[in-house]
Coordinates of N, CA and C in Angstrom, one line a residue:
M130 N 11.3 3.1 2.6 CA 10.0 3.4 2.1 C 9.3 4.2 3.2
K131 N 8.8 5.4 2.9 CA 8.1 6.2 3.8 C 6.7 5.6 4.1
P132 N 6.3 5.6 5.4 CA 5.0 5.0 5.7 C 3.9 5.9 5.2
L133 N 2.7 5.3 5.0 CA 1.5 6.1 4.5 C 0.5 6.2 5.6
T134 N -0.2 7.3 5.6 CA -1.3 7.5 6.5 C -2.5 6.6 6.0
Q135 N -3.5 6.5 6.8 CA -4.7 5.7 6.4 C -5.3 6.3 5.1
K136 N -5.4 7.6 5.0 CA -6.0 8.3 3.9 C -5.2 8.1 2.6
E137 N -3.9 8.1 2.8 CA -2.9 7.9 1.6 C -3.1 6.5 1.2
E138 N -3.2 5.5 2.1 CA -3.4 4.1 1.7 C -4.7 3.9 1.0
E139 N -5.7 4.6 1.4 CA -7.0 4.5 0.7 C -6.9 5.0 -0.8
I140 N -6.2 6.0 -1.0 CA -6.0 6.5 -2.3 C -5.1 5.5 -3.1
M141 N -4.1 5.0 -2.6 CA -3.2 4.1 -3.3 C -4.0 2.8 -3.6
E142 N -4.9 2.3 -2.7 CA -5.7 1.2 -3.0 C -6.5 1.4 -4.3
R143 N -7.0 2.6 -4.5 CA -7.8 2.9 -5.6 C -7.0 3.0 -6.9
Y144 N -5.8 3.5 -6.8 CA -4.9 3.5 -8.0 C -4.5 2.1 -8.3
W145 N -4.2 1.2 -7.3 CA -3.9 -0.2 -7.6 C -5.0 -0.9 -8.2
Q146 N -6.2 -0.6 -7.7 CA -7.4 -1.3 -8.2 C -7.9 -0.9 -9.6
Y147 N -7.9 0.4 -9.8 CA -8.5 1.0 -11.0 C -7.5 1.5 -12.1
G148 N -6.2 1.6 -11.7 CA -5.2 2.0 -12.6 C -5.1 3.6 -12.8
P149 N -4.4 4.0 -13.8 CA -4.2 5.5 -13.9 C -5.5 6.2 -14.1
M150 N -5.5 7.4 -13.4 CA -6.7 8.2 -13.5 C -6.4 9.7 -13.0
Q151 N -7.3 10.6 -13.4 CA -7.3 11.9 -13.0 C -7.9 12.0 -11.6
I152 N -7.7 13.1 -10.9 CA -8.2 13.3 -9.6 C -9.7 13.3 -9.5
R153 N -10.4 13.8 -10.5 CA -11.9 13.8 -10.5 C -12.4 12.4 -10.7
E154 N -11.6 11.6 -11.5 CA -12.0 10.2 -11.6 C -11.8 9.4 -10.3
L155 N -10.7 9.7 -9.6 CA -10.4 9.2 -8.3 C -11.6 9.4 -7.4
Q156 N -12.1 10.6 -7.4 CA -13.2 11.0 -6.5 C -14.4 10.2 -6.8
T157 N -14.7 9.7 -8.0 CA -15.9 8.9 -8.3 C -15.8 7.5 -7.7
H158 N -14.6 7.1 -7.2 CA -14.5 5.8 -6.6 C -14.7 5.8 -5.1
Y159 N -15.2 6.9 -4.6 CA -15.5 7.0 -3.2 C -17.0 7.0 -3.0
D160 N -17.5 6.4 -1.9 CA -18.9 6.4 -1.6 C -19.2 7.8 -1.1
E161 N -20.5 8.2 -1.1 CA -21.0 9.4 -0.6 C -20.8 9.4 1.0
P162 N -20.5 10.5 1.6 CA -20.1 11.8 1.0 C -18.6 11.7 0.4
Q163 N -18.4 12.0 -0.8 CA -17.1 11.9 -1.4 C -16.2 13.0 -0.9
P164 N -14.9 12.7 -0.7 CA -14.0 13.8 -0.3 C -13.9 14.8 -1.4
H165 N -13.7 16.1 -0.9 CA -13.6 17.2 -1.9 C -12.4 17.0 -2.8
V166 N -12.5 17.4 -4.0 CA -11.4 17.3 -5.0 C -10.1 17.9 -4.6
N167 N -10.2 19.1 -3.8 CA -9.0 19.7 -3.3 C -8.3 18.9 -2.3
T168 N -9.0 18.2 -1.5 CA -8.5 17.3 -0.4 C -7.7 16.2 -1.1
L169 N -8.4 15.6 -2.1 CA -7.7 14.5 -2.9 C -6.5 15.0 -3.6
A170 N -6.5 16.2 -4.2 CA -5.4 16.8 -4.9 C -4.2 17.0 -4.0
T171 N -4.5 17.4 -2.8 CA -3.4 17.6 -1.8 C -2.8 16.3 -1.4
L172 N -3.6 15.2 -1.2 CA -3.1 13.9 -0.8 C -2.3 13.3 -2.0
V173 N -2.8 13.5 -3.2 CA -2.2 12.9 -4.4 C -0.8 13.6 -4.5
K174 N -0.7 14.9 -4.3 CA 0.6 15.6 -4.4 C 1.6 15.0 -3.4
I175 N 1.1 14.8 -2.1 CA 1.9 14.2 -1.1 C 2.4 12.8 -1.5
L176 N 1.5 12.0 -2.1 CA 1.9 10.7 -2.5 C 2.9 10.8 -3.7
E177 N 2.8 11.8 -4.5 CA 3.8 11.9 -5.6 C 5.1 12.3 -5.0
E178 N 5.1 13.2 -4.0 CA 6.4 13.7 -3.4 C 7.1 12.5 -2.6
K179 N 6.3 11.6 -2.1 CA 6.8 10.4 -1.4 C 7.3 9.3 -2.4
G180 N 7.0 9.5 -3.7 CA 7.4 8.6 -4.7 C 6.4 7.4 -5.0
F181 N 5.2 7.5 -4.5 CA 4.2 6.4 -4.7 C 3.4 6.6 -6.0
L182 N 3.3 7.9 -6.4 CA 2.5 8.2 -7.6 C 3.4 9.0 -8.6
G183 N 3.1 8.9 -9.8 CA 3.7 9.7 -10.9 C 2.6 10.3 -11.7
H184 N 2.9 11.1 -12.7 CA 1.8 11.7 -13.5 C 2.3 11.9 -14.9
T185 N 1.3 11.9 -15.8 CA 1.6 12.4 -17.2 C 0.6 13.5 -17.5
A186 N 1.0 14.5 -18.3 CA 0.2 15.6 -18.6 C -0.7 15.3 -19.7
I187 N -2.0 15.6 -19.5 CA -3.0 15.4 -20.6 C -3.2 16.7 -21.3
T188 N -3.3 17.8 -20.5 CA -3.2 19.1 -21.0 C -2.3 19.9 -20.1
A189 N -2.2 21.2 -20.4 CA -1.3 22.0 -19.5 C -1.7 22.0 -18.1
R190 N -3.0 21.9 -17.8 CA -3.4 21.9 -16.4 C -4.1 20.6 -15.9
C191 N -4.1 19.6 -16.7 CA -4.8 18.4 -16.4 C -3.8 17.2 -16.4
F192 N -3.7 16.4 -15.3 CA -2.8 15.3 -15.2 C -3.5 14.0 -14.9
Q193 N -2.9 13.0 -15.4 CA -3.3 11.6 -15.1 C -2.3 11.0 -14.2
Y194 N -2.7 10.5 -13.0 CA -1.8 10.0 -12.1 C -1.8 8.4 -12.1
Y195 N -0.6 7.8 -11.8 CA -0.5 6.4 -11.8 C 0.4 5.9 -10.7
A196 N 0.2 4.7 -10.3 CA 1.0 4.1 -9.2 C 2.4 3.8 -9.7
K197 N 3.4 4.3 -9.0 CA 4.8 4.0 -9.3 C 5.3 2.8 -8.5
I198 N 4.6 2.3 -7.6 CA 5.0 1.2 -6.7 C 3.8 0.2 -6.7
S199 N 4.1 -1.1 -6.8 CA 3.0 -2.1 -6.7 C 2.5 -2.3 -5.3
R200 N 1.4 -2.8 -5.2 CA 0.8 -3.2 -3.9 C 1.7 -4.1 -3.2
E201 N 2.3 -5.1 -3.9 CA 3.1 -6.1 -3.3 C 4.4 -5.5 -2.7
D202 N 5.0 -4.6 -3.5 CA 6.2 -3.9 -3.0 C 5.9 -3.0 -1.8
Y203 N 4.7 -2.4 -1.8 CA 4.4 -1.6 -0.6 C 4.2 -2.5 0.6
K204 N 3.5 -3.6 0.5 CA 3.3 -4.5 1.6 C 4.7 -5.0 2.1
G205 N 5.6 -5.4 1.2 CA 6.9 -5.8 1.6 C 7.7 -4.8 2.4
G206 N 7.6 -3.5 1.9 CA 8.3 -2.4 2.5 C 7.7 -2.1 3.9
A207 N 6.4 -2.1 4.0 CA 5.7 -1.8 5.2 C 6.0 -2.9 6.3
L208 N 6.0 -4.1 5.8 CA 6.3 -5.2 6.8 C 7.8 -5.0 7.3
A209 N 8.7 -4.7 6.4 CA 10.1 -4.5 6.8 C 10.2 -3.4 7.8
N210 N 9.5 -2.3 7.6 CA 9.5 -1.2 8.5 C 9.0 -1.6 9.9
I211 N 7.9 -2.4 9.9 CA 7.4 -2.8 11.2 C 8.3 -3.7 11.9
I212 N 8.9 -4.7 11.2 CA 9.8 -5.6 11.8 C 11.1 -4.9 12.3
D213 N 11.6 -3.9 11.5 CA 12.7 -3.1 11.9 C 12.4 -2.4 13.2
K214 N 11.3 -1.7 13.2 CA 10.9 -0.8 14.3 C 10.5 -1.6 15.6
L215 N 9.7 -2.7 15.4 CA 9.2 -3.4 16.6 C 10.0 -4.6 17.1
F216 N 10.8 -5.2 16.1 CA 11.5 -6.4 16.4 C 13.0 -6.3 16.2
G217 N 13.5 -5.1 16.1 CA 15.0 -4.9 16.0 C 15.6 -5.6 14.8
H218 N 14.9 -5.5 13.6 CA 15.4 -6.0 12.4 C 15.3 -7.6 12.3
S219 N 14.6 -8.2 13.3 CA 14.7 -9.7 13.4 C 13.3 -10.3 13.0
Y220 N 13.3 -10.9 11.8 CA 12.1 -11.6 11.3 C 11.8 -12.8 12.2
L221 N 12.9 -13.4 12.7 CA 12.7 -14.5 13.6 C 11.9 -14.1 14.8
S222 N 12.3 -13.0 15.4 CA 11.6 -12.5 16.6 C 10.1 -12.2 16.2
A223 N 9.8 -11.7 15.0 CA 8.5 -11.4 14.6 C 7.7 -12.7 14.5
V224 N 8.2 -13.7 13.9 CA 7.5 -15.0 13.8 C 7.3 -15.6 15.1
S225 N 8.3 -15.5 16.0 CA 8.2 -16.1 17.3 C 7.1 -15.4 18.1
A226 N 7.0 -14.1 17.9 CA 5.9 -13.4 18.6 C 4.5 -13.8 18.1
L227 N 4.4 -14.1 16.8 CA 3.2 -14.6 16.2 C 2.8 -16.0 16.8
V228 N 3.8 -16.8 17.0 CA 3.5 -18.1 17.5 C 3.2 -18.0 19.0
K229 N 3.9 -17.2 19.8 CA 3.7 -17.1 21.2 C 2.3 -16.5 21.5
T230 N 1.8 -15.6 20.6 CA 0.5 -14.9 20.9 C -0.6 -15.7 20.2
E231 N -0.2 -16.9 19.7 CA -1.2 -17.8 19.0 C -1.9 -17.2 17.8
K232 N -1.2 -16.3 17.1 CA -1.7 -15.7 15.8 C -1.5 -16.7 14.7
I233 N -0.4 -17.6 14.9 CA -0.1 -18.6 14.0 C 0.2 -19.9 14.8
S234 N -0.3 -21.0 14.5 CA 0.0 -22.2 15.2 C 1.3 -22.8 14.8
V235 N 1.8 -23.7 15.6 CA 3.1 -24.4 15.3 C 2.8 -25.3 14.1
D236 N 1.6 -25.9 14.0 CA 1.3 -26.7 12.8 C 1.3 -25.8 11.5
E237 N 0.8 -24.6 11.6 CA 0.7 -23.7 10.4 C 2.2 -23.3 10.1
L238 N 3.0 -23.1 11.1 CA 4.4 -22.7 10.8 C 5.1 -23.9 10.2
K239 N 4.9 -25.1 10.6 CA 5.5 -26.3 10.0 C 5.1 -26.4 8.5
A240 N 3.8 -26.2 8.3 CA 3.3 -26.3 6.9 C 3.9 -25.3 6.0
L241 N 4.1 -24.1 6.6 CA 4.7 -23.0 5.8 C 6.2 -23.3 5.5
I242 N 6.9 -23.9 6.5 CA 8.3 -24.2 6.2 C 8.4 -25.3 5.1
Q243 N 7.5 -26.3 5.2 CA 7.5 -27.3 4.2 C 7.2 -26.7 2.8
E244 N 6.2 -25.8 2.7 CA 5.9 -25.1 1.4 C 7.1 -24.4 0.9
V245 N 7.8 -23.6 1.8 CA 8.9 -22.8 1.3 C 10.1 -23.8 0.9
E246 N 10.3 -24.8 1.6 CA 11.3 -25.8 1.2 C 11.0 -26.4 -0.1
K247 N 9.7 -26.8 -0.3 CA 9.3 -27.4 -1.6 C 9.5 -26.4 -2.7
D248 N 9.2 -25.1 -2.5 CA 9.3 -24.1 -3.6 C 10.8 -23.8 -3.9
S249 N 11.7 -23.9 -2.8 CA 13.1 -23.6 -3.1 C 13.8 -24.8 -3.8
N250 N 13.2 -26.0 -3.7 CA 13.8 -27.2 -4.3 C 13.3 -27.3 -5.8
S251 N 12.3 -26.5 -6.2 CA 11.8 -26.6 -7.5 C 12.7 -25.9 -8.5

């Protein structure tokens, strides 16, 4: 999965939140000063090329865009990319780093393990 820029993520968040829409509709979901419609159109085209958005034609020159990937799938892919890049494909190293830097406590980790074990036994 290709990583997204901050601006691309902002657009995807709006498609995940509001569903399919045209670019002018997308523009209305921004606070003032709203980005120019041409800027949004360029970013939407990039997102479509990356496989995050698709479109359906409303008229010959008017398209409605929709998310082709869920927020959850994106998060999972982004996490996998970070772990691959920073921790050499090792999820264990990533969790270890979180514990060592006190981002997650040992007690929280134990509770998580118990929750996962409980879910896997169901």
